[in-house]
Amino acid sequence: MNATILVIEDEASIRTVTRAYLEQAGFRVLLAVSGLEGLEVAQRDRPDLVVLDLNLPGMDGMEVAARLRQESDIYILMLTARSDESDRVAGLRIGADDYLSKPFSPRELVARVQAILRRRRSAPPVDAVLRFAHVRIDPDRREVRAAERLIDLTTTEFDVLLALARHHGRVLNREQILDLVWGDDFYGTDRVVDVYVGQVRRKLEAATGTQLIQTVRGVGYKFVDER
Ligand code: CA
């Protein structure tokens, strides 16, 4: 079954070109010209991935992403006008899975979309639950619980936690984490690892009152909960 991609973009020329390339690659494409319309379409048609322009009139892309994230763990590819690092980090912080700076080549956009969806497909189908003193991680259901309370993680945050937890007690460097989570499909920098680890750490700490991920200065990160 072909994946459905929702493109939320106010510039008509970008919508048209993006749709043409995605359709040519075999995707079903839905279009929205504003954040509000995008949210409606997402709710109604449940696309697999959203290509989301950061700079939209009215409700901006950040808010749209935050609302999408409240309702589902849909994949988000963010389009940013500036190549500014703070913009990209902000995009990742609200849970985008990848970002692309304008102007971009439509071929590149298709490649990124395919890469994100490939990550999903390559996830192993059945996997043992990892039980630790403070958290229980269920790779199959993609759930993390502290006591019985569910901890709300985005798709990529979950993958980062899983990579660290599977190597608990051992230090993973940034490159290893990039490899385990993003594989060969990664286009960004090591900095992304720090952003995601920071987010996961904050959420785990809020839920458990404990620091479960340690920074090993100059090396990387280590998940330290007891089994
Ligand atoms: Ca725009």
GROMACS .gro file of C-alpha atoms and ligand atoms in nm:
model
  228
    1MET     CA    1   0.000   0.000   0.000
    2ASN     CA    2   0.134   0.342  -0.092
    3ALA     CA    3   0.186   0.592   0.186
    4THR     CA    4  -0.021   0.910   0.201
    5ILE     CA    5   0.165   1.239   0.234
    6LEU     CA    6   0.002   1.563   0.344
    7VAL     CA    7   0.174   1.881   0.224
    8ILE     CA    8   0.091   2.193   0.429
    9GLU     CA    9   0.232   2.491   0.240
   10ASP     CA   10   0.091   2.834   0.157
   11GLU     CA   11   0.303   2.892  -0.154
   12ALA     CA   12   0.116   2.754  -0.454
   13SER     CA   13   0.426   2.693  -0.666
   14ILE     CA   14   0.588   2.478  -0.396
   15ARG     CA   15   0.265   2.283  -0.342
   16THR     CA   16   0.237   2.210  -0.714
   17VAL     CA   17   0.595   2.098  -0.764
   18THR     CA   18   0.602   1.895  -0.442
   19ARG     CA   19   0.282   1.717  -0.533
   20ALA     CA   20   0.406   1.633  -0.883
   21TYR     CA   21   0.729   1.478  -0.756
   22LEU     CA   22   0.569   1.287  -0.469
   23GLU     CA   23   0.299   1.147  -0.697
   24GLN     CA   24   0.558   1.046  -0.951
   25ALA     CA   25   0.735   0.855  -0.671
   26GLY     CA   26   0.409   0.666  -0.610
   27PHE     CA   27   0.272   0.848  -0.307
   28ARG     CA   28  -0.086   0.958  -0.255
   29VAL     CA   29  -0.072   1.334  -0.192
   30LEU     CA   30  -0.307   1.562   0.002
   31LEU     CA   31  -0.267   1.939   0.004
   32ALA     CA   32  -0.350   2.211   0.255
   33VAL     CA   33  -0.283   2.584   0.225
   34SER     CA   34  -0.296   2.672   0.595
   35GLY     CA   35  -0.222   2.517   0.932
   36LEU     CA   36  -0.587   2.498   1.023
   37GLU     CA   37  -0.682   2.324   0.701
   38GLY     CA   38  -0.384   2.093   0.744
   39LEU     CA   39  -0.498   1.985   1.089
   40GLU     CA   40  -0.848   1.914   0.957
   41VAL     CA   41  -0.715   1.705   0.669
   42ALA     CA   42  -0.477   1.519   0.902
   43GLN     CA   43  -0.762   1.431   1.136
   44ARG     CA   44  -0.991   1.320   0.858
   45ASP     CA   45  -0.753   1.133   0.626
   46ARG     CA   46  -0.480   1.010   0.865
   47PRO     CA   47  -0.177   1.060   0.637
   48ASP     CA   48   0.145   0.869   0.713
   49LEU     CA   49   0.368   1.174   0.693
   50VAL     CA   50   0.328   1.552   0.686
   51VAL     CA   51   0.551   1.788   0.489
   52LEU     CA   52   0.504   2.103   0.694
   53ASP     CA   53   0.612   2.455   0.607
   54LEU     CA   54   0.739   2.635   0.916
   55ASN     CA   55   0.640   2.975   0.786
   56LEU     CA   56   0.263   2.974   0.740
   57PRO     CA   57   0.020   3.266   0.772
   58GLY     CA   58  -0.207   3.248   1.074
   59MET     CA   59  -0.115   2.939   1.275
   60ASP     CA   60   0.256   2.881   1.210
   61GLY     CA   61   0.426   2.548   1.146
   62MET     CA   62   0.552   2.512   1.504
   63GLU     CA   63   0.202   2.526   1.643
   64VAL     CA   64   0.067   2.293   1.375
   65ALA     CA   65   0.342   2.042   1.458
   66ALA     CA   66   0.270   2.065   1.829
   67ARG     CA   67  -0.100   1.997   1.767
   68LEU     CA   68  -0.031   1.710   1.529
   69ARG     CA   69   0.196   1.562   1.794
   70GLN     CA   70  -0.075   1.583   2.058
   71GLU     CA   71  -0.299   1.366   1.851
   72SER     CA   72  -0.067   1.113   1.690
   73ASP     CA   73   0.291   1.011   1.631
   74ILE     CA   74   0.269   1.099   1.262
   75TYR     CA   75   0.600   1.166   1.085
   76ILE     CA   76   0.683   1.532   1.020
   77LEU     CA   77   0.928   1.669   0.764
   78MET     CA   78   0.968   2.041   0.835
   79LEU     CA   79   1.041   2.297   0.564
   80THR     CA   80   1.233   2.596   0.695
   81ALA     CA   81   1.301   2.919   0.507
   82ARG     CA   82   1.622   2.989   0.689
   83SER     CA   83   1.920   2.759   0.717
   84ASP     CA   84   1.959   2.901   1.066
   85GLU     CA   85   2.063   2.638   1.322
   86SER     CA   86   1.825   2.769   1.591
   87ASP     CA   87   1.533   2.726   1.352
   88ARG     CA   88   1.625   2.368   1.277
   89VAL     CA   89   1.682   2.282   1.640
   90ALA     CA   90   1.348   2.439   1.729
   91GLY     CA   91   1.185   2.226   1.458
   92LEU     CA   92   1.339   1.909   1.596
   93ARG     CA   93   1.249   2.008   1.949
   94ILE     CA   94   0.879   2.013   1.871
   95GLY     CA   95   0.914   1.667   1.725
   96ALA     CA   96   0.992   1.700   1.354
   97ASP     CA   97   1.165   1.387   1.224
   98ASP     CA   98   1.373   1.575   0.971
   99TYR     CA   99   1.396   1.921   0.814
  100LEU     CA  100   1.478   2.068   0.479
  101SER     CA  101   1.588   2.428   0.416
  102LYS     CA  102   1.436   2.629   0.133
  103PRO     CA  103   1.513   2.647  -0.148
  104PHE     CA  104   1.526   2.268  -0.178
  105SER     CA  105   1.530   2.033  -0.473
  106PRO     CA  106   1.204   1.836  -0.506
  107ARG     CA  107   1.413   1.522  -0.565
  108GLU     CA  108   1.579   1.576  -0.229
  109LEU     CA  109   1.239   1.614  -0.066
  110VAL     CA  110   1.122   1.283  -0.212
  111ALA     CA  111   1.444   1.116  -0.090
  112ARG     CA  112   1.389   1.247   0.263
  113VAL     CA  113   1.028   1.133   0.270
  114GLN     CA  114   1.130   0.786   0.152
  115ALA     CA  115   1.408   0.775   0.413
  116ILE     CA  116   1.173   0.859   0.700
  117LEU     CA  117   0.921   0.597   0.590
  118ARG     CA  118   1.197   0.338   0.543
  119ARG     CA  119   1.301   0.387   0.904
  120ARG     CA  120   0.951   0.293   1.008
  121ARG     CA  121   0.941  -0.018   0.791
  122SER     CA  122   1.278  -0.144   0.904
  123ALA     CA  123   1.169  -0.155   1.268
  124PRO     CA  124   1.164  -0.518   1.386
  125PRO     CA  125   0.807  -0.655   1.419
  126VAL     CA  126   0.822  -0.822   1.760
  127ASP     CA  127   1.059  -0.738   2.039
  128ALA     CA  128   1.105  -0.822   2.405
  129VAL     CA  129   1.001  -0.566   2.667
  130LEU     CA  130   1.298  -0.408   2.846
  131ARG     CA  131   1.234  -0.386   3.219
  132PHE     CA  132   1.439  -0.157   3.439
  133ALA     CA  133   1.401  -0.035   3.795
  134HIS     CA  134   1.240   0.296   3.691
  135VAL     CA  135   1.105   0.240   3.343
  136ARG     CA  136   0.958  -0.032   3.126
  137ILE     CA  137   1.015  -0.001   2.752
  138ASP     CA  138   0.795  -0.194   2.512
  139PRO     CA  139   0.956  -0.178   2.164
  140ASP     CA  140   0.665  -0.359   2.003
  141ARG     CA  141   0.396  -0.122   2.127
  142ARG     CA  142   0.643   0.166   2.131
  143GLU     CA  143   0.550   0.258   2.485
  144VAL     CA  144   0.754   0.370   2.784
  145ARG     CA  145   0.609   0.355   3.133
  146ALA     CA  146   0.729   0.476   3.470
  147ALA     CA  147   0.538   0.276   3.732
  148GLU     CA  148   0.220   0.237   3.527
  149ARG     CA  149   0.219   0.590   3.385
  150LEU     CA  150   0.282   0.631   3.015
  151ILE     CA  151   0.565   0.872   2.924
  152ASP     CA  152   0.481   1.072   2.614
  153LEU     CA  153   0.771   1.051   2.366
  154THR     CA  154   0.779   1.137   1.995
  155THR     CA  155   0.874   0.866   1.745
  156THR     CA  156   1.236   0.973   1.723
  157GLU     CA  157   1.269   1.032   2.098
  158PHE     CA  158   1.150   0.677   2.152
  159ASP     CA  159   1.406   0.541   1.905
  160VAL     CA  160   1.685   0.730   2.082
  161LEU     CA  161   1.580   0.593   2.421
  162LEU     CA  162   1.553   0.241   2.283
  163ALA     CA  163   1.904   0.257   2.134
  164LEU     CA  164   2.050   0.371   2.467
  165ALA     CA  165   1.846   0.126   2.676
  166ARG     CA  166   1.947  -0.171   2.462
  167HIS     CA  167   2.308  -0.086   2.546
  168HIS     CA  168   2.239   0.002   2.909
  169GLY     CA  169   2.546   0.054   3.123
  170ARG     CA  170   2.758   0.116   2.814
  171VAL     CA  171   2.856   0.448   2.663
  172LEU     CA  172   2.737   0.518   2.310
  173ASN     CA  173   2.901   0.800   2.121
  174ARG     CA  174   2.700   1.037   1.900
  175GLU     CA  175   2.797   0.860   1.584
  176GLN     CA  176   2.676   0.525   1.718
  177ILE     CA  177   2.346   0.679   1.823
  178LEU     CA  178   2.305   0.840   1.479
  179ASP     CA  179   2.374   0.503   1.320
  180LEU     CA  180   2.130   0.312   1.540
  181VAL     CA  181   1.847   0.562   1.513
  182TRP     CA  182   1.884   0.726   1.173
  183GLY     CA  183   2.094   0.469   0.989
  184ASP     CA  184   2.241   0.575   0.657
  185ASP     CA  185   1.956   0.812   0.595
  186PHE     CA  186   2.086   1.093   0.807
  187TYR     CA  187   2.163   1.433   0.657
  188GLY     CA  188   2.215   1.657   0.961
  189THR     CA  189   2.481   1.698   1.228
  190ASP     CA  190   2.575   1.533   1.561
  191ARG     CA  191   2.401   1.822   1.731
  192VAL     CA  192   2.069   1.651   1.662
  193VAL     CA  193   2.169   1.369   1.897
  194ASP     CA  194   2.227   1.617   2.180
  195VAL     CA  195   1.888   1.776   2.120
  196TYR     CA  196   1.703   1.445   2.128
  197VAL     CA  197   1.894   1.299   2.420
  198GLY     CA  198   1.825   1.620   2.613
  199GLN     CA  199   1.454   1.592   2.548
  200VAL     CA  200   1.435   1.226   2.640
  201ARG     CA  201   1.635   1.288   2.955
  202ARG     CA  202   1.405   1.571   3.065
  203LYS     CA  203   1.092   1.364   3.010
  204LEU     CA  204   1.234   1.063   3.194
  205GLU     CA  205   1.347   1.279   3.481
  206ALA     CA  206   1.007   1.447   3.508
  207ALA     CA  207   0.838   1.105   3.520
  208THR     CA  208   1.079   0.918   3.747
  209GLY     CA  209   1.259   1.189   3.947
  210THR     CA  210   1.585   1.021   3.846
  211GLN     CA  211   1.861   1.098   3.597
  212LEU     CA  212   1.860   0.784   3.382
  213ILE     CA  213   2.080   0.909   3.100
  214GLN     CA  214   2.430   1.024   3.189
  215THR     CA  215   2.653   1.244   2.978
  216VAL     CA  216   3.002   1.103   2.955
  217ARG     CA  217   3.200   1.414   2.875
  218GLY     CA  218   3.387   1.402   2.548
  219VAL     CA  219   3.249   1.057   2.467
  220GLY     CA  220   2.871   1.031   2.455
  221TYR     CA  221   2.576   0.908   2.655
  222LYS     CA  222   2.493   0.616   2.881
  223PHE     CA  223   2.161   0.476   3.003
  224VAL     CA  224   2.213   0.377   3.366
  225ASP     CA  225   1.890   0.235   3.511
  226GLU     CA  226   1.922  -0.100   3.696
  227ARG     CA  227   1.764  -0.405   3.544
  228CA      CA  228   0.538   2.970   0.363
   0.00000   0.00000   0.00000
